[in-house]
PDB file of C-alpha atoms in Angstrom:
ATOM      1  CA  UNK X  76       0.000   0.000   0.000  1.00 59.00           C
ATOM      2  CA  UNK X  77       3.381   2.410   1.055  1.00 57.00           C
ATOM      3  CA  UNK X  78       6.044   0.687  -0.384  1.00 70.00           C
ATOM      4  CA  UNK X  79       8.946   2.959  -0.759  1.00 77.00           C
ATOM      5  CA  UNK X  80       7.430   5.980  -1.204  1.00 82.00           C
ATOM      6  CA  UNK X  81       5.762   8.778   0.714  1.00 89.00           C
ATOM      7  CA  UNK X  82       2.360   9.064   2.205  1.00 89.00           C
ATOM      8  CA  UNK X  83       1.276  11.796   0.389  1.00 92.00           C
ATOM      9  CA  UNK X  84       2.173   9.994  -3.373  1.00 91.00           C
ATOM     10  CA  UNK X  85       0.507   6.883  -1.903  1.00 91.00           C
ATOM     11  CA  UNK X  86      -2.854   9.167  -1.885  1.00 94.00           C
ATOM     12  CA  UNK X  87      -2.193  10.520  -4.800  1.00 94.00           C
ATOM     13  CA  UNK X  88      -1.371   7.730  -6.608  1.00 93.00           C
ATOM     14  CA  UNK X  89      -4.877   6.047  -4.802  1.00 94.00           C
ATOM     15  CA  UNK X  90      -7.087   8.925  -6.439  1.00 96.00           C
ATOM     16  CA  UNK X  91      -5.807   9.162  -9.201  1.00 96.00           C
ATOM     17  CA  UNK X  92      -6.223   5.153 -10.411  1.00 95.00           C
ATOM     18  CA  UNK X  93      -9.742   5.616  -8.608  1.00 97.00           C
ATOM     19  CA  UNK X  94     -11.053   8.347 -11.311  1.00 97.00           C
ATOM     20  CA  UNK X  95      -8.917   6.419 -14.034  1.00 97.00           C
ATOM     21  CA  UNK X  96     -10.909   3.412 -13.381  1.00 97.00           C
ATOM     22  CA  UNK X  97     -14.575   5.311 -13.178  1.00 98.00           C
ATOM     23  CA  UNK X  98     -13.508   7.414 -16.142  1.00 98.00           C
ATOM     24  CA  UNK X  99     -13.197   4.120 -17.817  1.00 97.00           C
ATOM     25  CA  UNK X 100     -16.350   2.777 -16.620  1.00 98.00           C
ATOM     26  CA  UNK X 101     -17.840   5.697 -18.444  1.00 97.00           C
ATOM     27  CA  UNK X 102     -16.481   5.061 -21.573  1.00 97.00           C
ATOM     28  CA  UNK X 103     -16.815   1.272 -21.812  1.00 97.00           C
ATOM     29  CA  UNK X 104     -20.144   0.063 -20.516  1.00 96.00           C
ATOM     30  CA  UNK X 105     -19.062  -3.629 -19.928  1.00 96.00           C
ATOM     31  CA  UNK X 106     -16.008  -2.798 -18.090  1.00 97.00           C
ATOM     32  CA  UNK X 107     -15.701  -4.254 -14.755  1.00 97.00           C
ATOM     33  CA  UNK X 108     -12.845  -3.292 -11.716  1.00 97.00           C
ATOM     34  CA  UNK X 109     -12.227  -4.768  -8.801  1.00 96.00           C
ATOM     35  CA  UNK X 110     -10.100  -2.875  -5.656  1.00 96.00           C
ATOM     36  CA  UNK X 111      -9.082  -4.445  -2.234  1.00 95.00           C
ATOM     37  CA  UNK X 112      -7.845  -2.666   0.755  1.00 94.00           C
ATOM     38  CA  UNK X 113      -9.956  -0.534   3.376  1.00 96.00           C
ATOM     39  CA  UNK X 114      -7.080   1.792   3.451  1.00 95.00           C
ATOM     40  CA  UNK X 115      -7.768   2.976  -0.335  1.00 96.00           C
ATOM     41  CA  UNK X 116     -10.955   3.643   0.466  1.00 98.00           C
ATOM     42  CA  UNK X 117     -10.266   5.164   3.631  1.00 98.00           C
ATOM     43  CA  UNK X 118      -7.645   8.038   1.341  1.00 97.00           C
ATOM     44  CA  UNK X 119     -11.041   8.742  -1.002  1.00 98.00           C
ATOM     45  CA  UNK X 120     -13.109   9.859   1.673  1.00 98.00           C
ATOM     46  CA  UNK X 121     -11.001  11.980   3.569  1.00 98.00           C
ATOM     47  CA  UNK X 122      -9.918  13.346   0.252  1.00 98.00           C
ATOM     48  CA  UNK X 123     -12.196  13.520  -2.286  1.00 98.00           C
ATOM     49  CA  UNK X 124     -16.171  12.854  -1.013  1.00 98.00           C
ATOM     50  CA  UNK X 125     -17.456  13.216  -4.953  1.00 98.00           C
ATOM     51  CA  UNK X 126     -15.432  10.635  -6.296  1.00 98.00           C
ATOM     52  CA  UNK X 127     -16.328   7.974  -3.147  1.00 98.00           C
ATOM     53  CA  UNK X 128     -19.947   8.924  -4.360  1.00 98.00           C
ATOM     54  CA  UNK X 129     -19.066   7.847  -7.667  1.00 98.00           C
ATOM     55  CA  UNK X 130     -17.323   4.465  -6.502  1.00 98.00           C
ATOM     56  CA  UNK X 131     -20.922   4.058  -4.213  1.00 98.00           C
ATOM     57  CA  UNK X 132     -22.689   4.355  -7.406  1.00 98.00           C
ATOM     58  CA  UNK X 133     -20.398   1.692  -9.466  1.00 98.00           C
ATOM     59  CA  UNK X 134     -20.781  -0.464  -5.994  1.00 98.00           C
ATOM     60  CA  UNK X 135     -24.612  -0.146  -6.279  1.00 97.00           C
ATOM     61  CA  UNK X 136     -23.884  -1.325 -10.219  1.00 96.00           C
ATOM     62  CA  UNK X 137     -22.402  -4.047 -10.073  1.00 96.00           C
ATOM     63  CA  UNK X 138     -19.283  -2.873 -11.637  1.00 98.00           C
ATOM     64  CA  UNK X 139     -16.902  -1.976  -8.988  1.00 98.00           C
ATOM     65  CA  UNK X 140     -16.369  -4.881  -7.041  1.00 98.00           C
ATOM     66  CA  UNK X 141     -15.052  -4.868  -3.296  1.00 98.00           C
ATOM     67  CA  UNK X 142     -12.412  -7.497  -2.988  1.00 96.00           C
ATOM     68  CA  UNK X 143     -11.432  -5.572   0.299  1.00 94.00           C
ATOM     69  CA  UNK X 144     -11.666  -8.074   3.753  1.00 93.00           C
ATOM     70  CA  UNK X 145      -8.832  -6.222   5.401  1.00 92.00           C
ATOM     71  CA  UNK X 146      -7.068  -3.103   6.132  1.00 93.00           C
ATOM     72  CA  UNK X 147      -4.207  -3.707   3.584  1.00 90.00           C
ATOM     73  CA  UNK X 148      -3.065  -6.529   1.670  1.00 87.00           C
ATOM     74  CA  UNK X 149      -1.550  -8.284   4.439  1.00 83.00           C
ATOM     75  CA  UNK X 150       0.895 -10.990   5.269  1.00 84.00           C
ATOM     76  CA  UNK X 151      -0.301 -14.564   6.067  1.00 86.00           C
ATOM     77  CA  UNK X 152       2.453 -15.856   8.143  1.00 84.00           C
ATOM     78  CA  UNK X 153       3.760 -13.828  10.743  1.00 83.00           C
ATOM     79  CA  UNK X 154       1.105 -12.006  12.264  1.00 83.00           C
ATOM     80  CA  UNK X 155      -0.917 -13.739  14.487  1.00 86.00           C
ATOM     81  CA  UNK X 156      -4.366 -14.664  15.035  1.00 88.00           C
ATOM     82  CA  UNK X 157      -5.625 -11.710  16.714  1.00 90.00           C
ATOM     83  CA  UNK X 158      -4.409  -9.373  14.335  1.00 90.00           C
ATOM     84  CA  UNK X 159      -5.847 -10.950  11.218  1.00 90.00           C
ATOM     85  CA  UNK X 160      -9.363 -11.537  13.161  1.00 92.00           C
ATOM     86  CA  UNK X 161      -9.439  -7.490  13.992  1.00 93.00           C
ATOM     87  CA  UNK X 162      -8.289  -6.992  10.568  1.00 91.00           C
ATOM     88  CA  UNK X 163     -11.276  -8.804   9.136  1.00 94.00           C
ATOM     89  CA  UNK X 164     -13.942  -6.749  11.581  1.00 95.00           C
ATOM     90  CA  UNK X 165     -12.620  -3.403  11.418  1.00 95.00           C
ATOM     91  CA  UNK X 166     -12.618  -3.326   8.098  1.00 96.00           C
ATOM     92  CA  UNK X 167     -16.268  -5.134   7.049  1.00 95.00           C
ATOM     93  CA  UNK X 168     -17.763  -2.918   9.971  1.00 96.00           C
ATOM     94  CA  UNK X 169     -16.274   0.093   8.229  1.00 97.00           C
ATOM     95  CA  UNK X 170     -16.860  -0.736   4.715  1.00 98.00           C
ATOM     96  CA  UNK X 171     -20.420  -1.446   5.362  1.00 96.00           C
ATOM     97  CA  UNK X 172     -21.108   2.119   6.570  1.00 97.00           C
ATOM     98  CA  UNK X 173     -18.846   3.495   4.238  1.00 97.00           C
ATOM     99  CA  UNK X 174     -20.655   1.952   0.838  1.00 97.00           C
ATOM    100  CA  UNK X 175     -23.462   1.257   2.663  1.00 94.00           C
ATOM    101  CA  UNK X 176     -23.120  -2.087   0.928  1.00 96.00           C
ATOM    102  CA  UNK X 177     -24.282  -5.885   3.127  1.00 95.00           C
ATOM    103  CA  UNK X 178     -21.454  -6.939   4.868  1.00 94.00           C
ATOM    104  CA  UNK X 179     -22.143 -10.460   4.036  1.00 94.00           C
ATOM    105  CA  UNK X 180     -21.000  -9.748   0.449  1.00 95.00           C
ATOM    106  CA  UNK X 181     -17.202  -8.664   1.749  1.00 96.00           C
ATOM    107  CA  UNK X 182     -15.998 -12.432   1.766  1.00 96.00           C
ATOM    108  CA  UNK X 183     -13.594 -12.513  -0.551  1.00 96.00           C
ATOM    109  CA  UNK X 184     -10.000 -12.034   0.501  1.00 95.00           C
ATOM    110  CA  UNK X 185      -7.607 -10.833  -2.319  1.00 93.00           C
ATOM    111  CA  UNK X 186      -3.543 -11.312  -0.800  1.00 90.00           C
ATOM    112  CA  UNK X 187      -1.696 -11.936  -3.845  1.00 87.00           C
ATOM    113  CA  UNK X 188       1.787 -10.793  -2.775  1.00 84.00           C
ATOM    114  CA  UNK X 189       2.141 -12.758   0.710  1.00 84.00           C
ATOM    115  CA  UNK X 190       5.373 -15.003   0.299  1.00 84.00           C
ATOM    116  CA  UNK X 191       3.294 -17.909   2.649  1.00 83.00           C
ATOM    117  CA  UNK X 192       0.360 -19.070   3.727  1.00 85.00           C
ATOM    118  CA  UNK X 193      -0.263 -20.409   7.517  1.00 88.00           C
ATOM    119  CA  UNK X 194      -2.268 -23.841   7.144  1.00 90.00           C
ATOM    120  CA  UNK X 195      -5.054 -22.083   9.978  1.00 92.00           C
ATOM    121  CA  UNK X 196      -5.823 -18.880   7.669  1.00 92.00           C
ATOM    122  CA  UNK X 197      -8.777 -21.392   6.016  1.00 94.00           C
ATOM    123  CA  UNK X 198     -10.362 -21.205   9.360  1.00 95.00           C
ATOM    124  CA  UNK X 199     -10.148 -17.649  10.811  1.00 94.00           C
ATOM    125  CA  UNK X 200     -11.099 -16.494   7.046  1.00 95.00           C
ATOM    126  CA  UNK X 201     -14.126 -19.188   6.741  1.00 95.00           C
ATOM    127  CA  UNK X 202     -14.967 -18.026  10.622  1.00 94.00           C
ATOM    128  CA  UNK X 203     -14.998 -14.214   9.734  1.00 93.00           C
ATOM    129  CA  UNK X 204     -17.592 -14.956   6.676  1.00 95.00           C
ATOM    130  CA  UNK X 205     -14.960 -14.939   4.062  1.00 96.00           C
ATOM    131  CA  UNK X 206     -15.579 -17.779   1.465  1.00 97.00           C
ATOM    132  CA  UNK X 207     -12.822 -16.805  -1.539  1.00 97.00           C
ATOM    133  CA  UNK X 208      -9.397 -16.734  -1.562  1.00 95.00           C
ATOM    134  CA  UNK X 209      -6.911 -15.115  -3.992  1.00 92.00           C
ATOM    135  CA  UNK X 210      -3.335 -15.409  -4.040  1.00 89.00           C
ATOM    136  CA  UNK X 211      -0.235 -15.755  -6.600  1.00 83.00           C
ATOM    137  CA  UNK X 212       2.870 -16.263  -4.439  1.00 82.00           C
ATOM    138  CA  UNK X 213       3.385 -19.639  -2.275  1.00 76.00           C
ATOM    139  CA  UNK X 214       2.437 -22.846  -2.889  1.00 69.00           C
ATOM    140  CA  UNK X 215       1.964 -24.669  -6.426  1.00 71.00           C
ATOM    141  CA  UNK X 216      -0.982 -26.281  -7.464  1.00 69.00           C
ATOM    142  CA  UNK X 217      -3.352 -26.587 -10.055  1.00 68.00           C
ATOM    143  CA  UNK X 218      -4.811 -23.191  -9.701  1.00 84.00           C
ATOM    144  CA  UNK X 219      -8.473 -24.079  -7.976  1.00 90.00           C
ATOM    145  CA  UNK X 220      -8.818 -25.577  -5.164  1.00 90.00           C
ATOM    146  CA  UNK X 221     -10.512 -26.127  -1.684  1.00 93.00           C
ATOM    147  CA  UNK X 222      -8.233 -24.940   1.025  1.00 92.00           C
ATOM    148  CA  UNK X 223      -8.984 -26.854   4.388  1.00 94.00           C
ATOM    149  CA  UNK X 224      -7.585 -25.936   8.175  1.00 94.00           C
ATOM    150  CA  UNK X 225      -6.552 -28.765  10.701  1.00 94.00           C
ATOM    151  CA  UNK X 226     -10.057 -27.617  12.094  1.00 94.00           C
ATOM    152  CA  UNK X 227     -12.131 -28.928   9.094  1.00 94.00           C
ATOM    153  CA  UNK X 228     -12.890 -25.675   8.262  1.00 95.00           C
ATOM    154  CA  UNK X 229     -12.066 -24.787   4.424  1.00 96.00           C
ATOM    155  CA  UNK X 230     -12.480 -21.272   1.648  1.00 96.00           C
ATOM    156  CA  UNK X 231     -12.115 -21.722  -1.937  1.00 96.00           C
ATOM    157  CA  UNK X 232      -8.668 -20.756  -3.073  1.00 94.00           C
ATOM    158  CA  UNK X 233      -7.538 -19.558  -6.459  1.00 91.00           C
ATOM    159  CA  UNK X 234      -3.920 -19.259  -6.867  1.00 88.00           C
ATOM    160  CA  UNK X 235      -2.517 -17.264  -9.891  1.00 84.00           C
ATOM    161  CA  UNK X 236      -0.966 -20.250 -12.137  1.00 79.00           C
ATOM    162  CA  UNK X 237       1.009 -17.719 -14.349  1.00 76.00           C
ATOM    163  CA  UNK X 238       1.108 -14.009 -12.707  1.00 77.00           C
ATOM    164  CA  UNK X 239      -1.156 -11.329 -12.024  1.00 77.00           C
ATOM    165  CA  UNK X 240      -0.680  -7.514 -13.217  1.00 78.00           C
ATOM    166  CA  UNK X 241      -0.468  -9.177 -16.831  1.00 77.00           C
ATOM    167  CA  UNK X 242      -0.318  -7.366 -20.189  1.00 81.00           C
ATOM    168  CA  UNK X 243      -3.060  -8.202 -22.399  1.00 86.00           C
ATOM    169  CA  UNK X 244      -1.808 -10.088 -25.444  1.00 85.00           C
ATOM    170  CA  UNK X 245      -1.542 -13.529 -26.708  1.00 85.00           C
ATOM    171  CA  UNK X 246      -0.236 -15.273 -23.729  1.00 84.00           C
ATOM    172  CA  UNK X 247      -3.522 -15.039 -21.784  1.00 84.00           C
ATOM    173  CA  UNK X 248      -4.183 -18.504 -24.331  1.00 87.00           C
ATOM    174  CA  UNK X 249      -2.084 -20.107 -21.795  1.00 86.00           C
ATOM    175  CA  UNK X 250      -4.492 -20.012 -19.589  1.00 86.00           C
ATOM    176  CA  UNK X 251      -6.350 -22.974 -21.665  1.00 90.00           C
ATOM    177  CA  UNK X 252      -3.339 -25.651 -21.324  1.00 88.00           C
ATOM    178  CA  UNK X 253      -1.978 -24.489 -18.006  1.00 84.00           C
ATOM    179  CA  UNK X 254      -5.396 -24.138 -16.170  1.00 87.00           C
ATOM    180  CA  UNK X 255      -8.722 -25.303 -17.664  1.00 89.00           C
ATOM    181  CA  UNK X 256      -7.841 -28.184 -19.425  1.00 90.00           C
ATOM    182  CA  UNK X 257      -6.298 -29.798 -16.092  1.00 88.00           C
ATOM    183  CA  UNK X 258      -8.968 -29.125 -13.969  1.00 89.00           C
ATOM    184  CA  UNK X 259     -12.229 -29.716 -16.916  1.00 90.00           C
ATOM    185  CA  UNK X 260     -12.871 -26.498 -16.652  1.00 91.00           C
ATOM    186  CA  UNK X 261     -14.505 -24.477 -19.517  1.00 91.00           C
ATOM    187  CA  UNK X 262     -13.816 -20.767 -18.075  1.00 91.00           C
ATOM    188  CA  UNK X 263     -11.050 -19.108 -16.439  1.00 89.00           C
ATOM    189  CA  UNK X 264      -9.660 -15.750 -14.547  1.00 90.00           C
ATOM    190  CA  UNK X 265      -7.572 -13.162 -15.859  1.00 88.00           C
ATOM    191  CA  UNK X 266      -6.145 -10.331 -13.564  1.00 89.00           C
ATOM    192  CA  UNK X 267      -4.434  -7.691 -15.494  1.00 89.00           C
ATOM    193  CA  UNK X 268      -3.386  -4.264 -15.159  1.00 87.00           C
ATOM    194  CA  UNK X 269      -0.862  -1.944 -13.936  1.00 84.00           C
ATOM    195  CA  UNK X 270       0.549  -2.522 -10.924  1.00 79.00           C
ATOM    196  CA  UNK X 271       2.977  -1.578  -7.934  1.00 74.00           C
ATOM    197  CA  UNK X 272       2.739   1.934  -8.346  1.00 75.00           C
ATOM    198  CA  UNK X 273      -1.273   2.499  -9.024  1.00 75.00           C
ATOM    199  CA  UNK X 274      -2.726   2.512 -12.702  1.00 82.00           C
ATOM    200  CA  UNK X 275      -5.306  -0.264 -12.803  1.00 89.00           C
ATOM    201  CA  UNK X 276      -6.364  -1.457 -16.492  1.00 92.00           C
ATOM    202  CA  UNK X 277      -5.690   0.950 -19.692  1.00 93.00           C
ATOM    203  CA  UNK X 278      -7.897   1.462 -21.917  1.00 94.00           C
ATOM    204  CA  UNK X 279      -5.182  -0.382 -24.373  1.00 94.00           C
ATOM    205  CA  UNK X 280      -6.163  -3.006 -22.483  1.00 93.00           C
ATOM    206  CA  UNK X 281      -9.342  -2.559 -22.935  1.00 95.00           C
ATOM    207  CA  UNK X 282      -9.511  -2.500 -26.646  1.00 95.00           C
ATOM    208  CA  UNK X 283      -6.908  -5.604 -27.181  1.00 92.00           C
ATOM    209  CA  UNK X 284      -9.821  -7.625 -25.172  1.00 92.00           C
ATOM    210  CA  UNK X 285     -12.080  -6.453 -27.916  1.00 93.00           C
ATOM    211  CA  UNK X 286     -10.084  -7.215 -30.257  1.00 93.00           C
ATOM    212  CA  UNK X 287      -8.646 -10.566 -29.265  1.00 91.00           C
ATOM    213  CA  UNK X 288     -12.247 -11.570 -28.617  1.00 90.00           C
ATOM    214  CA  UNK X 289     -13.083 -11.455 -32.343  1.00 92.00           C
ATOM    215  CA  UNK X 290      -9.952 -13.579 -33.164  1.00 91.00           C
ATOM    216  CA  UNK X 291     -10.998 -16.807 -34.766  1.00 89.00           C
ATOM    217  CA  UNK X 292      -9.817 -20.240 -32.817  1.00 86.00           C
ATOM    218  CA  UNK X 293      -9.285 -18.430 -29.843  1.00 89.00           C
ATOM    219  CA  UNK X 294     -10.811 -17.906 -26.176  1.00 90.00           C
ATOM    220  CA  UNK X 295     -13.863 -15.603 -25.650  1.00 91.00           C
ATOM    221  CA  UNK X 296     -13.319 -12.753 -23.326  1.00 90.00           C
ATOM    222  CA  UNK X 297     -15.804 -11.548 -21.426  1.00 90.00           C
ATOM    223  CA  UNK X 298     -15.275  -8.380 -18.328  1.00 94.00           C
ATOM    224  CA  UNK X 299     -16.347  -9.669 -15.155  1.00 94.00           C
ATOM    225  CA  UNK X 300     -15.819  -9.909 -11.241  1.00 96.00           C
ATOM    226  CA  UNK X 301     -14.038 -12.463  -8.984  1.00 95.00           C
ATOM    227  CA  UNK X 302     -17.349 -13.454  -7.448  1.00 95.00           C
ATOM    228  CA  UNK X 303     -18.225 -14.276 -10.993  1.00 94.00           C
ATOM    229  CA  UNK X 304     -15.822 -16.941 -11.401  1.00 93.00           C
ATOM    230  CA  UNK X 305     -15.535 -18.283  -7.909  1.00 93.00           C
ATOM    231  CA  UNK X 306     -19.509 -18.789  -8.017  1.00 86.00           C
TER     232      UNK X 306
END
């Protein structure tokens, strides 16, 4: 969320990919984005009250969707259980109010940089409500999968099986040999976009997917949300 640079970019940079994003919603009608993180929506309403209206409107949609069950994308193996349980209730009590959105609906949890994964996360997410799980670093595996504690208790896990933060080209094919044809699966997730500094999406991005979507002998692309692959 502040990695290596100030406070002040960090909000800039947060605003700034926030009106990008809307701007873009504006322009392409089918265009889906999804943001994690309380803390980014924390910066747009202390700093900009018109463009949280406009994310509460996109919210409302269905076209901004709220990957965000904690404070920041956090580790998963060195903080300990208390911290990620107050993590998960600060942040759906606040993001309830805040986009007056069900707090039922915040249970997916979106980590993709954490380096490991503690075998008891399953059960403090699956006891906080949170069902999903996304993640790219860590262990290897097929790419879907159900994710179960020593308790019993289990959330469904997808785990990047190329990278996240993609370009949009070609390569996204992969997808076909590497994940769906293993698992029998017909339909798969792409996460793309600019990343480690802010940016989201582009609208090159954008247009490739229209484009590459009319290739012949290739995969359909279709925008969409986590929740509408996980369900």
């Amino acid at each position: 969320m502040n990695w290596m640079w100030s406070f002040d970019e960090t909000v800039s940079i947060t605003l700034d990919t926030c009106r990008t994003m809307l701007d873009l919603m504006d322009q392409y009608p089918d265009y889906t984005f999804a943001q994690s993180q309380a803390s980014v929506y924390e910066i747009v309403a202390r700093h900009d009250m018109a463009l949280l209206e406009r994310i509460r409107n996109r919210v409302q949609e269905g076209r901004w969707e709220v990957t965000a069950s904690t404070w920041v994308e956090a580790d998963r193996t060195l903080p300990n259980a208390e911290s990620m349980v107050r993590h998960l209730l600060y942040t759906r009590r606040y993001l309830a109010g805040l986009l007056e959105i069900d707090p039922e609906s915040l249970d997916l949890d979106f980590e993709p940089d954490t380096f490991g994964h503690h075998q008891n996360v399953p059960e403090i997410l699956s006891d906080a409500g949170v069902r999903y799980y996304y993640h790219c670093r860590g262990s290897k595996n097929l790419g879907l999968t159900r994710w179960q504690a020593p308790s019993g208790r289990s959330v469904l896990v997808f785990q990047e099986p190329l990278w996240y933060n993609w370009d949009i080209d070609g390569r996204c094919a992969l997808m076909v040999p590497t994940f769906c044809r293993p698992l029998g699966l017909t339909s798969a997730l792409r996460v793309y976009g600019v990343g480690d500094h802010g940016g989201g999406p582009t609208r090159r991005d954008l247009e490739r997917i229209r484009t590459m979507d009319r290739w012949p002998i290739f995969p359909h692309y279709r925008f969409g949300t986590f929740h509408d692959f996980f369900r």
